[in-house]
DNA sequence: TATGAATGAGTATTCATTCAT
DNA sequence: AATGAATGAATACTCATTCAT
């Protein structure tokens, strides 16, 4: 309605400064996952993020808080995505397991897949990160799988079973593959065919969970 | 003539030449497993071994070689013990799996059980340790389980299956429990009933491996 | 509006990128020459250069490379200056010797004059510094003096003489004075009148080199 | 006179324990001369003397006192020998100089010849050693040469000359040769023909000291 | 006496953090 | 905002010295 054109203002932030924190976190994730917290130099993080050492401190008060940001920011979106996917799903419990497995396959080679190993490695030095992970990842995972198992039992797909006893069997092999890929596997000639392994795993699971013939 | 007993002198130190190296390795294992290589101070290792900083250097030329010693010396005896046990065994393949599982249960709370996590965590910084572990632990484990699976198939206990695809499922859950216990589990309220978990795992395995009815 | 001047802040430090390396080398030279390589603490070097320990490492990767820089950087310019001076000179060989002697007199109380003693002292620990000095200082010195002697013979100032046999006599007394001044002489009451000594030396040389009357 | 044989007693000392201190000093001299005081480890000295670290401390309260012993014990006998030799001599002053020169030639490759360089190098850290050397070696050397020069003048061999101005010229070249041989010379290809150098030096000296024709 | 294991003060070096530019 | 020079606390490692044997 006014004829005066809006004053050409320098925007309060630039694309740069907006993207920075995440670029730093991404660079840090790679290095922390590769070398661990203590062995990672902030200078290397800065270089990997194409900025200078001092700039890191404009966004994170210190190395520890950067570490926490790495774990917290990168993890939750993924957890939530899978939760949502499952919540929206209507098919069989077996299909739900297959869905999760296929998610695993998609994530296994990304940065994020380095976090579990990182959390494992640093839980002695960052107990609250360990707790955070136990609650926000493992705990939610437990609830997720418990729901799937219960659904399977209700639908007659699975025989009844105590979820807390089965969970490590359910998740362990996939977690194993993820961590192997981001640690020893990088330096050894031993190769696992991830897809085949996970398919075999799901197959074995489903056979092992089949209801007793007489029940 | 005097009744006063000779003063009980506590010598500042005593010679332990033979025992020392292992005492140091043991102390180091605890700390490395807890904090990682970089975050562990040699002074703390020394204190934990009830000796002084300098003494560590009488037995190990530097921190890295102590680290290597920790992984190499503590691991092999355990691997060999299990191998021997299986080699001597004459029963069913199922029993062999149960034996290994029970070994797991016995080891899970000892120092040694911290090593896998340690190796995982440091494989980026010590590639040759990663390779060593891949060959001497994972590789030998693969051969061991492959033998057991083959025996199971031959005896009609298991249906035929590609061992390399099954292995992570076989080992993953147990490895998971071991690492959980030595990392996140220490700082979280989440508890798994290790024995029940492993029994459930073996049970599911055996069900899942049952030969097809019609085969 | 306020009369109070802005507070005069003394910054904790200022950027000196360009000047730093030389300041450090200068400080190091003084201390190395006084105490030797091993007995000189980098912290003292830093303090002498009015910087902190860490700053030294911004410019030199370690103590040894600082040591090498001290010897190499400080020495060559002086050698080259004298060479140039002689090259430019047109007069008698005797005058050339006098010129060199007068250069000695000017340098003897500066930092640089501490280097020969330092190189002598450390040649066992730094063989390649010894070689460097042998080639770049002694070797060039030999060529320089050889040229002067030959010129003297050609001009009829000197009797013929084998330069390599005469050189220590030519240089020794001056070198002696330099090193004395930077070592024992500092802690003893014995004093030599440097100028008189060198004049006497040159005088004796010229007399001793006079052509045989009958030749 | 007595028939009872003398009791077979264990001697209060053994050859070993008597020789030890000197063996240690000799080993120490070699190493100190080669590496300097700070860079020489007592363990190396012990090894070179074929004893153990602890044994050194039975004879010397600490490293410094060993260092002082090295300089003091090894030097004085040599100085005194030369003094005595000159005192006993009756011939010309020129012969005296030749005698000293020939002594130099004999000593130059022995351990002792490393001491001057050592004293030079360490005078900053051991001022009292510097003083000791200045007095007991340089001072006595000055008196010795002064006497020789005076004698030469009295006998008409030399023209009158101020000894303190001539001394560095007299001694410098020989000192030079000694120190070169024990430092840079060890690591360079440059070789001096010691004998020829010293003969040339003496020759030049005698020519340069010849009385003026008209005097 | 002699040994060499043990000690711990002392130093080189690293790197998170600060701050002048 | 961004930089990277400067800082100094922290830590691996050394080695003179002590002392149980």
Short mmCIF file of C-alpha atoms in Angstrom, two decimals, chain A:
data_model
loop_
_atom_site.label_atom_id
_atom_site.label_comp_id
_atom_site.label_asym_id
_atom_site.label_seq_id
_atom_site.Cartn_x
_atom_site.Cartn_y
_atom_site.Cartn_z
CA UNK A 1 0.00 0.00 0.00
CA UNK A 2 2.93 2.32 0.60
CA UNK A 3 4.82 3.71 -2.35
CA UNK A 4 8.09 3.84 -0.61
CA UNK A 5 9.99 0.75 -1.49
CA UNK A 6 11.06 -1.36 1.42
CA UNK A 7 14.53 -0.22 2.56
CA UNK A 8 17.25 -2.45 1.24
CA UNK A 9 18.39 -3.93 4.48
CA UNK A 10 21.23 -6.23 5.04
CA UNK A 11 19.46 -9.30 6.28
CA UNK A 12 20.03 -9.96 9.96
CA UNK A 13 21.71 -13.24 9.05
CA UNK A 14 23.23 -14.62 5.94
CA UNK A 15 22.79 -18.07 4.53
CA UNK A 16 26.31 -18.71 5.65
CA UNK A 17 25.92 -18.02 9.31
CA UNK A 18 22.73 -19.99 9.33
CA UNK A 19 24.23 -23.09 7.84
CA UNK A 20 27.46 -22.92 9.80
CA UNK A 21 26.46 -24.72 12.96
CA UNK A 22 25.31 -27.72 11.03
CA UNK A 23 28.37 -27.79 8.82
CA UNK A 24 30.52 -27.77 11.92
CA UNK A 25 28.51 -30.52 13.56
CA UNK A 26 28.76 -32.63 10.41
CA UNK A 27 32.50 -32.21 10.20
CA UNK A 28 32.84 -32.95 13.89
CA UNK A 29 30.75 -36.09 13.63
CA UNK A 30 33.02 -37.54 10.99
CA UNK A 31 36.14 -36.87 12.99
CA UNK A 32 34.80 -37.80 16.40
CA UNK A 33 33.48 -41.05 14.98
CA UNK A 34 36.79 -41.82 13.38
CA UNK A 35 39.18 -40.83 16.16
CA UNK A 36 37.18 -40.40 19.31
CA UNK A 37 36.62 -37.24 21.30
CA UNK A 38 40.02 -36.77 22.87
CA UNK A 39 42.01 -37.59 19.77
CA UNK A 40 40.09 -35.15 17.60
CA UNK A 41 41.60 -31.68 17.37
CA UNK A 42 39.30 -28.73 17.04
CA UNK A 43 41.63 -27.41 14.40
CA UNK A 44 40.93 -30.46 12.27
CA UNK A 45 37.21 -30.04 12.76
CA UNK A 46 37.53 -26.44 11.67
CA UNK A 47 39.56 -27.36 8.62
CA UNK A 48 37.05 -30.07 7.68
CA UNK A 49 34.28 -27.49 7.95
CA UNK A 50 36.30 -25.03 5.86
CA UNK A 51 36.44 -22.46 8.58
CA UNK A 52 39.02 -21.35 11.09
CA UNK A 53 39.54 -22.52 14.61
CA UNK A 54 38.20 -19.37 16.16
CA UNK A 55 34.96 -19.58 14.25
CA UNK A 56 33.99 -22.81 15.94
CA UNK A 57 33.86 -20.85 19.16
CA UNK A 58 31.33 -18.44 17.76
CA UNK A 59 28.83 -21.28 17.65
CA UNK A 60 29.88 -23.63 20.44
CA UNK A 61 31.28 -22.52 23.76
CA UNK A 62 33.73 -25.41 23.88
CA UNK A 63 34.68 -28.81 22.57
CA UNK A 64 32.41 -30.73 24.91
CA UNK A 65 29.33 -28.84 23.92
CA UNK A 66 30.17 -29.47 20.29
CA UNK A 67 30.39 -33.14 21.09
CA UNK A 68 26.99 -33.11 22.76
CA UNK A 69 25.51 -31.29 19.83
CA UNK A 70 26.88 -33.90 17.48
CA UNK A 71 25.20 -36.73 19.30
CA UNK A 72 21.94 -35.00 20.06
CA UNK A 73 21.26 -33.20 16.82
CA UNK A 74 22.13 -35.97 14.46
CA UNK A 75 20.43 -38.78 16.25
CA UNK A 76 16.94 -37.68 17.11
CA UNK A 77 15.69 -36.89 13.59
CA UNK A 78 16.57 -40.40 12.52
CA UNK A 79 14.92 -42.02 15.48
CA UNK A 80 11.82 -39.97 14.92
CA UNK A 81 11.68 -40.75 11.25
CA UNK A 82 11.67 -44.48 11.91
CA UNK A 83 9.11 -44.14 14.67
CA UNK A 84 6.82 -42.20 12.40
CA UNK A 85 7.24 -44.70 9.62
CA UNK A 86 6.28 -47.56 11.87
CA UNK A 87 3.38 -45.64 13.40
CA UNK A 88 1.99 -45.05 9.93
CA UNK A 89 2.35 -48.66 8.92
CA UNK A 90 -0.65 -50.95 8.79
CA UNK A 91 0.67 -54.31 7.56
CA UNK A 92 2.15 -57.34 9.26
CA UNK A 93 4.69 -57.25 12.08
CA UNK A 94 7.08 -59.10 9.81
CA UNK A 95 6.84 -56.27 7.31
CA UNK A 96 7.58 -53.80 10.05
CA UNK A 97 10.77 -55.65 10.88
CA UNK A 98 11.67 -55.70 7.22
CA UNK A 99 11.07 -51.97 7.02
CA UNK A 100 13.38 -51.28 9.88
CA UNK A 101 16.00 -53.52 8.38
CA UNK A 102 15.78 -51.70 5.10
CA UNK A 103 16.16 -48.39 6.92
CA UNK A 104 19.31 -49.78 8.50
CA UNK A 105 20.66 -50.65 5.08
CA UNK A 106 20.08 -47.12 3.92
CA UNK A 107 21.72 -45.49 6.88
CA UNK A 108 24.64 -47.82 7.41
CA UNK A 109 27.04 -45.92 5.16
CA UNK A 110 26.14 -42.43 6.25
CA UNK A 111 27.81 -40.28 8.87
CA UNK A 112 25.09 -40.88 11.39
CA UNK A 113 25.88 -44.55 11.51
CA UNK A 114 29.13 -43.64 13.23
CA UNK A 115 27.34 -42.31 16.28
CA UNK A 116 26.58 -45.57 18.07
CA UNK A 117 30.24 -46.50 18.10
CA UNK A 118 31.09 -42.99 19.23
CA UNK A 119 28.63 -43.11 22.09
CA UNK A 120 29.87 -46.54 23.10
CA UNK A 121 33.43 -45.33 23.08
CA UNK A 122 32.81 -42.16 25.01
CA UNK A 123 30.22 -43.26 27.49
CA UNK A 124 32.90 -43.53 30.16
CA UNK A 125 33.85 -39.89 29.65
CA UNK A 126 30.34 -38.57 28.98
CA UNK A 127 27.94 -40.43 31.22
CA UNK A 128 25.11 -38.07 30.48
CA UNK A 129 25.53 -38.73 26.79
CA UNK A 130 25.32 -42.42 27.60
CA UNK A 131 22.12 -41.77 29.55
CA UNK A 132 20.72 -39.63 26.78
CA UNK A 133 21.42 -42.35 24.25
CA UNK A 134 20.01 -45.05 26.52
CA UNK A 135 16.81 -43.12 26.89
CA UNK A 136 16.31 -41.47 23.53
CA UNK A 137 17.63 -44.21 21.30
CA UNK A 138 17.70 -47.50 23.12
CA UNK A 139 14.63 -46.81 25.23
CA UNK A 140 12.58 -45.64 22.29
CA UNK A 141 13.88 -48.56 20.28
CA UNK A 142 12.72 -50.92 22.98
CA UNK A 143 9.26 -49.41 23.02
CA UNK A 144 9.14 -49.58 19.24
CA UNK A 145 10.13 -53.22 19.04
CA UNK A 146 7.97 -54.16 21.97
CA UNK A 147 5.00 -52.74 20.12
CA UNK A 148 5.92 -54.65 16.97
CA UNK A 149 6.37 -57.90 18.83
CA UNK A 150 3.11 -57.50 20.66
CA UNK A 151 1.37 -56.75 17.39
CA UNK A 152 2.90 -59.87 15.87
CA UNK A 153 1.69 -62.01 18.72
CA UNK A 154 -1.78 -60.51 18.55
CA UNK A 155 -1.94 -61.14 14.82
CA UNK A 156 -0.81 -64.73 15.29
CA UNK A 157 2.43 -64.16 13.44
CA UNK A 158 4.69 -64.75 16.44
CA UNK A 159 4.55 -67.04 19.41
CA UNK A 160 4.41 -65.19 22.74
CA UNK A 161 7.79 -64.11 23.99
CA UNK A 162 9.26 -61.72 26.58
CA UNK A 163 10.37 -58.68 24.54
CA UNK A 164 13.15 -57.60 26.90
CA UNK A 165 14.78 -60.99 26.48
CA UNK A 166 14.51 -60.99 22.74
CA UNK A 167 15.56 -57.46 22.05
CA UNK A 168 19.32 -57.89 21.93
CA UNK A 169 18.84 -60.73 19.49
CA UNK A 170 16.58 -58.55 17.40
CA UNK A 171 18.85 -55.53 17.31
CA UNK A 172 22.30 -56.93 18.03
CA UNK A 173 23.14 -58.21 14.58
CA UNK A 174 22.14 -54.99 12.88
CA UNK A 175 23.98 -52.89 15.44
CA UNK A 176 26.97 -55.16 14.98
CA UNK A 177 27.00 -54.57 11.25
CA UNK A 178 26.75 -50.83 11.71
CA UNK A 179 29.60 -50.67 14.17
CA UNK A 180 31.80 -53.08 12.28
CA UNK A 181 31.40 -50.95 9.21
CA UNK A 182 32.52 -47.90 11.11
CA UNK A 183 35.42 -49.41 12.97
CA UNK A 184 37.29 -52.66 12.48
CA UNK A 185 35.73 -53.31 9.10
CA UNK A 186 37.44 -50.23 7.73
CA UNK A 187 40.83 -51.69 8.36
CA UNK A 188 40.35 -55.36 7.69
CA UNK A 189 39.87 -57.47 4.59
CA UNK A 190 37.01 -59.35 6.16
CA UNK A 191 33.84 -58.38 4.37
CA UNK A 192 30.26 -59.15 5.21
CA UNK A 193 27.51 -58.95 2.64
CA UNK A 194 25.33 -56.61 4.61
CA UNK A 195 22.17 -57.14 2.69
CA UNK A 196 22.43 -60.93 2.80
CA UNK A 197 23.31 -60.84 6.48
CA UNK A 198 20.27 -58.79 7.34
CA UNK A 199 17.98 -60.86 5.19
CA UNK A 200 19.29 -64.01 6.80
CA UNK A 201 18.77 -62.41 10.16
CA UNK A 202 15.17 -61.48 9.50
CA UNK A 203 14.52 -64.87 8.03
CA UNK A 204 15.94 -66.63 11.05
CA UNK A 205 13.98 -64.34 13.34
CA UNK A 206 10.71 -65.09 11.64
CA UNK A 207 11.34 -68.83 11.66
CA UNK A 208 12.38 -68.70 15.29
CA UNK A 209 9.33 -66.71 16.25
CA UNK A 210 6.81 -68.92 14.43
CA UNK A 211 4.06 -70.00 16.74
CA UNK A 212 4.36 -73.56 18.09
CA UNK A 213 2.50 -75.93 15.77
CA UNK A 214 0.27 -77.23 18.60
CA UNK A 215 -0.47 -73.87 20.20
#
